[in-house]
């Protein structure tokens, strides 16, 4: 039969991204939206649209019953969850499959396993991935924590098993601070995730964040599409991503990529996934796996020429992987800038009406965004309003094109992070690729101090 109508359980740029892949495949789309998103571009472009609730995400984009009803009413035969919202919700994936609707995502059991970081680490270790040294699973007893921490050496990182988005994590500099800081992290985790299970990890001083894109067919075949370097982060949130990483050799790419693809094949993993590592002194350390499409997937698309959403849809339709590992060729360099509606200096959100919009264009420039002049960015959701993805044959060429493209983007009516990206592109460390996950935060502190001393700078 095959998939013929996909319900997109998401909003904003990713809903449009999925819509575009579906339409290119001759598949119809169903947009679901909250009352706050009635005028959104993903709703305008979709073949069918269903309002599923009020602005609050809990009552709309996270509302299982409303989304399933919308799929039943419109006769959708598949659901794509995008990223965020319900994308890593195993229970929802179960419900979708129980309704004989294709879930464009991994098997629910794998979402469940990888969503629990303690389980994920165990599974990754058993599959032969290198781990960050740490506790053997969850620890709840403070004496045991002190023992483990002394063994791995301070500083250690206390992490919540259910953590996400950088929350429920605390760096513990020394033994006397272990108990109070772990208690803080537990309270934070309990409040945010309803689960205060913790584990301990060696805190790596100055690593890079390197992640591998994988695809599995669910029947024991898997491939990798190389790595992305997402080390430029603020509060553990990625700001700027590139592929390939400036520090990973082709030999390391294929060696580590081979290890992750073998692990996914052994699991009989289905669909798209990302295996995240920290990388320090030439060594990889697994931190977590994301069982979904990532925000930064377009940089991989740019250097492989593959449409990752198309591949996801094909796999959900029971087809084989469209390529073999040996057919995948990595060419050139790609960088993505996340453009948020926020103050580029204070990071305060800046929702509101777009008075004027002009999108960058030209060779090898891609903008994924639902913006248009007259659109009002609602205050209820994530502040990311656009992604600018630029490709070049070399990293230098890519950086030059990115600078040019950022200069062409005009978004009036709200504040955006474009000036932040323009400043980043003047920094020698960014230009040379010499940065770690600490770099951006440190630079922001220096910049804030310089601004305070001389507001003219
Ligand atoms: P989340 O699911 O909350 O995003 P991750 O495990 O992916 O949590 O970690 C998020 C970020 O936290 C990483 O990209 C890295 O910047 C930092 N981090 C995680 N584990 C460690 C560690 N062991 N040492 C140093 N930094 C870490």
PDB file of N, CA and C in Angstrom, residues 8-15 17-18 61-62 80-88 104 290-298 312 336 338 368 382 384-387:
ATOM      1  N   UNK A   8       1.770  15.630  10.477  1.00  0.00           N
ATOM      2  CA  UNK A   8       3.003  16.190  11.042  1.00  0.00           C
ATOM      3  C   UNK A   8       2.688  16.737  12.430  1.00  0.00           C
ATOM      4  N   UNK A   9       3.161  16.029  13.451  1.00  0.00           N
ATOM      5  CA  UNK A   9       2.830  16.400  14.831  1.00  0.00           C
ATOM      6  C   UNK A   9       3.882  17.372  15.367  1.00  0.00           C
ATOM      7  N   UNK A  10       3.977  18.525  14.723  1.00  0.00           N
ATOM      8  CA  UNK A  10       4.963  19.509  15.136  1.00  0.00           C
ATOM      9  C   UNK A  10       4.603  20.854  14.514  1.00  0.00           C
ATOM     10  N   UNK A  11       5.462  21.841  14.675  1.00  0.00           N
ATOM     11  CA  UNK A  11       5.174  23.195  14.176  1.00  0.00           C
ATOM     12  C   UNK A  11       6.462  23.813  13.625  1.00  0.00           C
ATOM     13  N   UNK A  12       6.353  25.039  13.146  1.00  0.00           N
ATOM     14  CA  UNK A  12       7.542  25.804  12.780  1.00  0.00           C
ATOM     15  C   UNK A  12       8.330  25.201  11.641  1.00  0.00           C
ATOM     16  N   UNK A  13       9.635  25.490  11.635  1.00  0.00           N
ATOM     17  CA  UNK A  13      10.466  25.107  10.492  1.00  0.00           C
ATOM     18  C   UNK A  13      10.501  23.603  10.265  1.00  0.00           C
ATOM     19  N   UNK A  14      10.435  22.819  11.341  1.00  0.00           N
ATOM     20  CA  UNK A  14      10.569  21.370  11.138  1.00  0.00           C
ATOM     21  C   UNK A  14       9.291  20.795  10.506  1.00  0.00           C
ATOM     22  N   UNK A  15       8.146  21.396  10.835  1.00  0.00           N
ATOM     23  CA  UNK A  15       6.900  20.942  10.202  1.00  0.00           C
ATOM     24  C   UNK A  15       6.966  21.202   8.695  1.00  0.00           C
ATOM     25  N   UNK A  17       9.752  21.478   6.946  1.00  0.00           N
ATOM     26  CA  UNK A  17      10.807  20.595   6.423  1.00  0.00           C
ATOM     27  C   UNK A  17      10.219  19.224   6.058  1.00  0.00           C
ATOM     28  N   UNK A  18       9.365  18.710   6.939  1.00  0.00           N
ATOM     29  CA  UNK A  18       8.762  17.388   6.731  1.00  0.00           C
ATOM     30  C   UNK A  18       7.757  17.463   5.584  1.00  0.00           C
ATOM     31  N   UNK A  61       0.261  20.412  21.122  1.00  0.00           N
ATOM     32  CA  UNK A  61       1.300  19.598  20.468  1.00  0.00           C
ATOM     33  C   UNK A  61       1.734  18.378  21.288  1.00  0.00           C
ATOM     34  N   UNK A  62       1.327  18.338  22.562  1.00  0.00           N
ATOM     35  CA  UNK A  62       1.663  17.170  23.390  1.00  0.00           C
ATOM     36  C   UNK A  62       0.421  16.351  23.716  1.00  0.00           C
ATOM     37  N   UNK A  80       4.649  11.852  11.591  1.00  0.00           N
ATOM     38  CA  UNK A  80       6.042  12.256  11.793  1.00  0.00           C
ATOM     39  C   UNK A  80       6.071  13.230  12.959  1.00  0.00           C
ATOM     40  N   UNK A  81       6.843  12.914  14.006  1.00  0.00           N
ATOM     41  CA  UNK A  81       6.816  13.780  15.187  1.00  0.00           C
ATOM     42  C   UNK A  81       7.815  14.931  15.152  1.00  0.00           C
ATOM     43  N   UNK A  82       8.707  15.007  14.137  1.00  0.00           N
ATOM     44  CA  UNK A  82       9.728  16.066  14.129  1.00  0.00           C
ATOM     45  C   UNK A  82      10.725  15.866  15.249  1.00  0.00           C
ATOM     46  N   UNK A  83      11.164  16.965  15.856  1.00  0.00           N
ATOM     47  CA  UNK A  83      12.025  16.875  17.062  1.00  0.00           C
ATOM     48  C   UNK A  83      11.317  17.584  18.201  1.00  0.00           C
ATOM     49  N   UNK A  84      11.744  17.321  19.426  1.00  0.00           N
ATOM     50  CA  UNK A  84      11.066  17.912  20.584  1.00  0.00           C
ATOM     51  C   UNK A  84       9.679  17.293  20.729  1.00  0.00           C
ATOM     52  N   UNK A  85       8.761  18.019  21.392  1.00  0.00           N
ATOM     53  CA  UNK A  85       7.380  17.555  21.609  1.00  0.00           C
ATOM     54  C   UNK A  85       7.301  16.032  21.843  1.00  0.00           C
ATOM     55  N   UNK A  86       6.635  15.274  20.937  1.00  0.00           N
ATOM     56  CA  UNK A  86       6.399  13.851  21.227  1.00  0.00           C
ATOM     57  C   UNK A  86       7.420  12.929  20.557  1.00  0.00           C
ATOM     58  N   UNK A  87       8.486  13.523  19.988  1.00  0.00           N
ATOM     59  CA  UNK A  87       9.388  12.720  19.157  1.00  0.00           C
ATOM     60  C   UNK A  87      10.089  11.595  19.929  1.00  0.00           C
ATOM     61  N   UNK A  88      10.319  11.799  21.221  1.00  0.00           N
ATOM     62  CA  UNK A  88      10.994  10.742  21.983  1.00  0.00           C
ATOM     63  C   UNK A  88      10.085  10.199  23.084  1.00  0.00           C
ATOM     64  N   UNK A 104       6.799   7.361  12.098  1.00  0.00           N
ATOM     65  CA  UNK A 104       8.032   7.687  11.364  1.00  0.00           C
ATOM     66  C   UNK A 104       9.108   7.987  12.400  1.00  0.00           C
ATOM     67  N   UNK A 290      20.095  10.158  20.658  1.00  0.00           N
ATOM     68  CA  UNK A 290      18.801  10.776  20.371  1.00  0.00           C
ATOM     69  C   UNK A 290      18.097   9.956  19.306  1.00  0.00           C
ATOM     70  N   UNK A 291      16.902   9.491  19.642  1.00  0.00           N
ATOM     71  CA  UNK A 291      16.171   8.578  18.753  1.00  0.00           C
ATOM     72  C   UNK A 291      15.192   9.356  17.883  1.00  0.00           C
ATOM     73  N   UNK A 292      15.730  10.312  17.130  1.00  0.00           N
ATOM     74  CA  UNK A 292      14.871  11.190  16.316  1.00  0.00           C
ATOM     75  C   UNK A 292      15.734  11.949  15.336  1.00  0.00           C
ATOM     76  N   UNK A 293      15.067  12.760  14.517  1.00  0.00           N
ATOM     77  CA  UNK A 293      15.752  13.700  13.635  1.00  0.00           C
ATOM     78  C   UNK A 293      16.267  14.856  14.495  1.00  0.00           C
ATOM     79  N   UNK A 294      17.448  15.391  14.168  1.00  0.00           N
ATOM     80  CA  UNK A 294      17.987  16.499  14.960  1.00  0.00           C
ATOM     81  C   UNK A 294      17.759  17.833  14.239  1.00  0.00           C
ATOM     82  N   UNK A 295      17.738  18.904  15.003  1.00  0.00           N
ATOM     83  CA  UNK A 295      17.659  20.250  14.429  1.00  0.00           C
ATOM     84  C   UNK A 295      18.743  20.435  13.365  1.00  0.00           C
ATOM     85  N   UNK A 296      19.940  19.952  13.657  1.00  0.00           N
ATOM     86  CA  UNK A 296      21.116  20.225  12.816  1.00  0.00           C
ATOM     87  C   UNK A 296      21.294  19.234  11.664  1.00  0.00           C
ATOM     88  N   UNK A 297      20.258  18.422  11.362  1.00  0.00           N
ATOM     89  CA  UNK A 297      20.430  17.419  10.305  1.00  0.00           C
ATOM     90  C   UNK A 297      20.795  18.001   8.933  1.00  0.00           C
ATOM     91  N   UNK A 298      20.403  19.279   8.612  1.00  0.00           N
ATOM     92  CA  UNK A 298      20.726  19.764   7.266  1.00  0.00           C
ATOM     93  C   UNK A 298      22.224  19.838   6.941  1.00  0.00           C
ATOM     94  N   UNK A 312      13.803   8.726   6.258  1.00  0.00           N
ATOM     95  CA  UNK A 312      12.958   8.323   7.399  1.00  0.00           C
ATOM     96  C   UNK A 312      11.609   7.785   6.919  1.00  0.00           C
ATOM     97  N   UNK A 336      25.578  25.371  10.034  1.00  0.00           N
ATOM     98  CA  UNK A 336      24.222  25.855  10.333  1.00  0.00           C
ATOM     99  C   UNK A 336      24.275  26.871  11.467  1.00  0.00           C
ATOM    100  N   UNK A 338      21.725  28.710  14.092  1.00  0.00           N
ATOM    101  CA  UNK A 338      20.347  28.746  14.603  1.00  0.00           C
ATOM    102  C   UNK A 338      19.997  30.194  14.874  1.00  0.00           C
ATOM    103  N   UNK A 368      15.796  27.312   6.363  1.00  0.00           N
ATOM    104  CA  UNK A 368      14.627  26.558   6.810  1.00  0.00           C
ATOM    105  C   UNK A 368      13.914  27.412   7.844  1.00  0.00           C
ATOM    106  N   UNK A 382       9.409  27.458  21.517  1.00  0.00           N
ATOM    107  CA  UNK A 382      10.843  27.654  21.371  1.00  0.00           C
ATOM    108  C   UNK A 382      11.138  28.932  20.569  1.00  0.00           C
ATOM    109  N   UNK A 384      13.568  29.488  18.478  1.00  0.00           N
ATOM    110  CA  UNK A 384      14.240  29.347  17.185  1.00  0.00           C
ATOM    111  C   UNK A 384      13.258  29.629  16.042  1.00  0.00           C
ATOM    112  N   UNK A 385      13.580  30.601  15.178  1.00  0.00           N
ATOM    113  CA  UNK A 385      12.655  30.985  14.113  1.00  0.00           C
ATOM    114  C   UNK A 385      13.191  30.664  12.721  1.00  0.00           C
ATOM    115  N   UNK A 386      14.486  30.373  12.628  1.00  0.00           N
ATOM    116  CA  UNK A 386      15.052  30.062  11.315  1.00  0.00           C
ATOM    117  C   UNK A 386      16.381  29.348  11.483  1.00  0.00           C
ATOM    118  N   UNK A 387      16.732  28.584  10.462  1.00  0.00           N
ATOM    119  CA  UNK A 387      18.060  27.969  10.413  1.00  0.00           C
ATOM    120  C   UNK A 387      18.679  28.385   9.084  1.00  0.00           C
TER     121      UNK A 387
END
